[in-house]
Coordinates of C-alpha atoms in Angstrom, one line a residue:
S18 CA 0.0 0.0 0.0
F19 CA 1.3 3.5 -1.0
G20 CA -0.9 6.1 0.7
D21 CA -4.4 5.6 -0.8
I22 CA -3.1 3.1 -3.4
I23 CA -3.9 -0.5 -2.3
W24 CA -2.7 -3.6 -3.9
T25 CA -3.5 -7.2 -3.0
L26 CA -1.2 -10.3 -3.0
A27 CA -2.6 -11.2 -6.4
D28 CA -1.0 -7.9 -7.7
Q29 CA 2.5 -8.8 -6.6
T30 CA 3.6 -10.2 -10.0
I31 CA 3.2 -6.8 -11.6
A32 CA 5.7 -4.0 -10.9
H33 CA 3.6 -1.0 -9.8
K34 CA 4.8 2.6 -10.1
A35 CA 2.8 5.4 -8.4
W36 CA 3.2 9.1 -9.2
D37 CA 4.0 11.2 -6.1
G38 CA 4.8 14.5 -7.8
D39 CA 6.9 16.0 -4.9
F40 CA 9.3 17.9 -7.0
D41 CA 8.0 18.9 -10.5
T42 CA 6.0 17.6 -13.5
D43 CA 9.0 15.6 -14.9
W44 CA 7.9 12.0 -15.8
V45 CA 11.6 10.8 -15.8
N46 CA 12.5 12.4 -12.4
V47 CA 12.9 9.3 -10.1
A48 CA 12.1 11.5 -7.1
N49 CA 8.6 12.1 -8.3
W50 CA 7.7 8.3 -8.2
I51 CA 7.1 5.7 -5.6
G52 CA 8.8 2.5 -6.9
G53 CA 10.9 4.3 -9.6
V54 CA 10.4 5.6 -13.0
P55 CA 8.1 3.2 -14.9
G56 CA 9.3 0.9 -17.7
A57 CA 7.7 -1.0 -20.5
T58 CA 6.1 -3.6 -18.3
D59 CA 5.1 -1.6 -15.3
S60 CA 1.6 -0.8 -14.1
V61 CA 1.4 3.0 -13.5
V62 CA -1.0 4.6 -11.1
I63 CA -1.7 8.4 -11.1
P64 CA -3.5 9.1 -7.9
A65 CA -5.2 12.3 -6.7
L66 CA -2.5 14.5 -5.5
Q67 CA -2.1 16.3 -2.1
P68 CA -1.9 20.1 -2.1
A69 CA 1.5 21.4 -3.4
H70 CA 2.2 18.3 -5.5
Y71 CA 2.6 18.3 -9.2
S72 CA 0.8 16.4 -12.0
P73 CA 3.0 14.5 -14.4
T74 CA 3.7 15.5 -18.0
L75 CA 4.7 12.7 -20.5
P76 CA 8.2 12.8 -21.9
S77 CA 8.8 12.9 -25.6
S78 CA 8.3 9.1 -25.8
T79 CA 7.7 6.4 -23.1
T80 CA 6.3 2.9 -22.9
I81 CA 4.5 1.3 -20.0
G82 CA 2.5 -1.8 -19.3
S83 CA -0.7 -0.2 -18.1
L84 CA -2.2 3.1 -16.8
E85 CA -4.7 3.8 -14.1
I86 CA -5.6 7.4 -13.5
Q87 CA -7.5 7.5 -10.3
T88 CA -10.4 9.8 -9.3
G89 CA -8.8 13.3 -8.9
G90 CA -5.6 12.2 -10.7
I91 CA -4.3 14.2 -13.7
L92 CA -1.9 13.2 -16.5
N93 CA -0.7 15.8 -19.0
G94 CA 0.1 14.6 -22.5
G95 CA 2.6 17.2 -23.7
T96 CA 3.4 18.5 -27.1
S97 CA 3.8 15.8 -29.7
T98 CA 4.6 13.2 -27.0
E99 CA 4.0 9.4 -27.5
L100 CA 2.8 7.0 -24.8
A101 CA 2.8 3.4 -25.8
I102 CA 0.7 1.0 -23.7
N103 CA 1.9 -2.7 -23.8
G104 CA -0.6 -4.2 -21.5
G105 CA -3.7 -6.3 -22.2
S106 CA -6.9 -6.4 -20.1
G107 CA -7.2 -3.2 -18.1
S108 CA -4.4 -1.4 -19.9
W109 CA -6.1 2.0 -19.8
V110 CA -8.4 2.9 -16.9
N111 CA -9.2 6.5 -16.4
A112 CA -11.4 7.9 -13.5
G113 CA -9.5 11.2 -13.5
A114 CA -8.3 13.4 -16.3
F115 CA -6.0 13.0 -19.2
H116 CA -5.1 16.4 -20.8
P117 CA -3.7 15.2 -24.2
N118 CA -2.4 18.5 -25.7
T119 CA -1.0 17.1 -29.0
S120 CA 0.1 13.7 -27.7
T121 CA -0.4 10.3 -29.2
V122 CA -1.5 7.2 -27.2
I123 CA -0.5 3.9 -28.9
F124 CA -1.9 0.4 -28.0
T125 CA 0.4 -2.5 -28.8
N126 CA -1.2 -5.5 -27.2
A127 CA -3.7 -7.7 -29.0
A128 CA -5.9 -7.9 -25.8
A129 CA -5.9 -4.2 -24.7
T130 CA -9.0 -2.8 -23.1
M131 CA -9.9 0.8 -22.3
G132 CA -12.2 2.0 -19.4
G133 CA -13.5 5.3 -18.2
T134 CA -13.8 8.6 -20.0
T135 CA -10.8 10.0 -21.8
D136 CA -10.0 12.9 -24.1
F137 CA -7.3 11.9 -26.6
Y138 CA -5.5 13.9 -29.3
D139 CA -4.3 11.1 -31.5
L140 CA -5.1 7.4 -30.8
T141 CA -3.3 4.6 -32.5
I142 CA -3.7 0.8 -32.5
D143 CA -0.5 -0.8 -33.8
P144 CA -0.3 -3.7 -36.3
G145 CA -1.2 -7.0 -34.5
A146 CA -2.7 -5.1 -31.6
G147 CA -6.3 -4.9 -30.5
L148 CA -8.3 -2.4 -28.4
T149 CA -11.7 -3.3 -26.9
M150 CA -13.8 -0.4 -25.6
S151 CA -15.3 -1.5 -22.2
T152 CA -18.9 -1.0 -21.0
N153 CA -19.6 2.8 -20.4
N154 CA -16.3 3.8 -21.9
I155 CA -16.1 7.2 -23.6
A156 CA -13.2 8.0 -25.8
R157 CA -13.0 11.4 -27.4
V158 CA -10.5 11.9 -30.2
A159 CA -9.6 15.5 -31.3
G160 CA -6.9 14.5 -33.8
T161 CA -6.4 11.3 -35.7
M162 CA -7.5 7.8 -34.9
V163 CA -5.4 5.1 -36.6
N164 CA -6.4 1.4 -36.6
N165 CA -3.6 -0.8 -37.9
G166 CA -4.9 -3.7 -35.7
T167 CA -8.4 -4.5 -34.4
L168 CA -10.8 -2.0 -32.9
S169 CA -13.7 -3.5 -31.0
A170 CA -16.1 -0.7 -30.4
G171 CA -19.4 -2.4 -30.9
L172 CA -19.3 -5.2 -28.4
F173 CA -20.2 -3.3 -25.2
V174 CA -22.1 0.0 -24.5
N175 CA -19.6 2.7 -25.2
T176 CA -19.1 5.9 -27.1
I177 CA -16.3 7.1 -29.5
E178 CA -16.6 10.7 -30.1
Y179 CA -14.7 12.6 -32.9
N180 CA -14.6 16.1 -31.6
G181 CA -11.8 17.7 -33.7
G182 CA -12.1 19.4 -37.2
D183 CA -11.6 17.7 -40.6
Q184 CA -11.2 14.1 -39.2
S185 CA -11.5 10.8 -41.0
I186 CA -13.8 8.4 -39.3
I187 CA -12.5 4.8 -39.3
N188 CA -14.6 1.8 -39.4
P189 CA -14.0 -0.6 -36.4
N190 CA -13.3 -4.1 -37.4
G191 CA -13.4 -6.1 -34.2
G192 CA -16.3 -8.4 -33.1
S193 CA -19.3 -7.6 -35.4
G194 CA -17.7 -4.4 -36.5
G195 CA -19.0 -0.9 -36.2
Y196 CA -19.6 1.4 -33.3
Y197 CA -22.0 1.0 -30.4
H198 CA -22.4 4.7 -30.2
L199 CA -20.6 7.2 -32.5
T200 CA -20.6 11.0 -32.0
L201 CA -19.4 13.6 -34.4
S202 CA -19.2 16.9 -32.6
G203 CA -16.2 18.6 -34.4
S204 CA -16.5 21.1 -37.2

């Protein structure tokens, strides 16, 4: 247990890294993390922060196993940054806020799932990868959505919203194909 972050014995096989934000917004500053700077297989938790603590900003490029933004937690995307998510089920869970700026989030695992409500700029599914939108998931994309793998957006009650300008709308190809809910709110 780290503060309000609680893990069970079943979680012990996964390396957990929790943001603390004592010093600044720098993702690669080891002093900002409980458990060290996260790597390609680590489970990352962004909790709600105490007053006078900083929310993290992604570096130019980083890869992690999974991400959970807890209620009250904030992750800042940065300008033209890339975040690759290598994990499968539960690889993106957002109950807080992701401020994407002009970042790209890339899913690389064939069994990746997304939960919560998230605003993305660019969202990419790599070749051989898959992304399943979980029940009640809302994904808003302001930039480009690229599907080089399998996007399952019609299996569960969820919404994908294109809210940018001059966007290409992709056709999900997972399960029975199509969207459960599709919203076009950009210009």
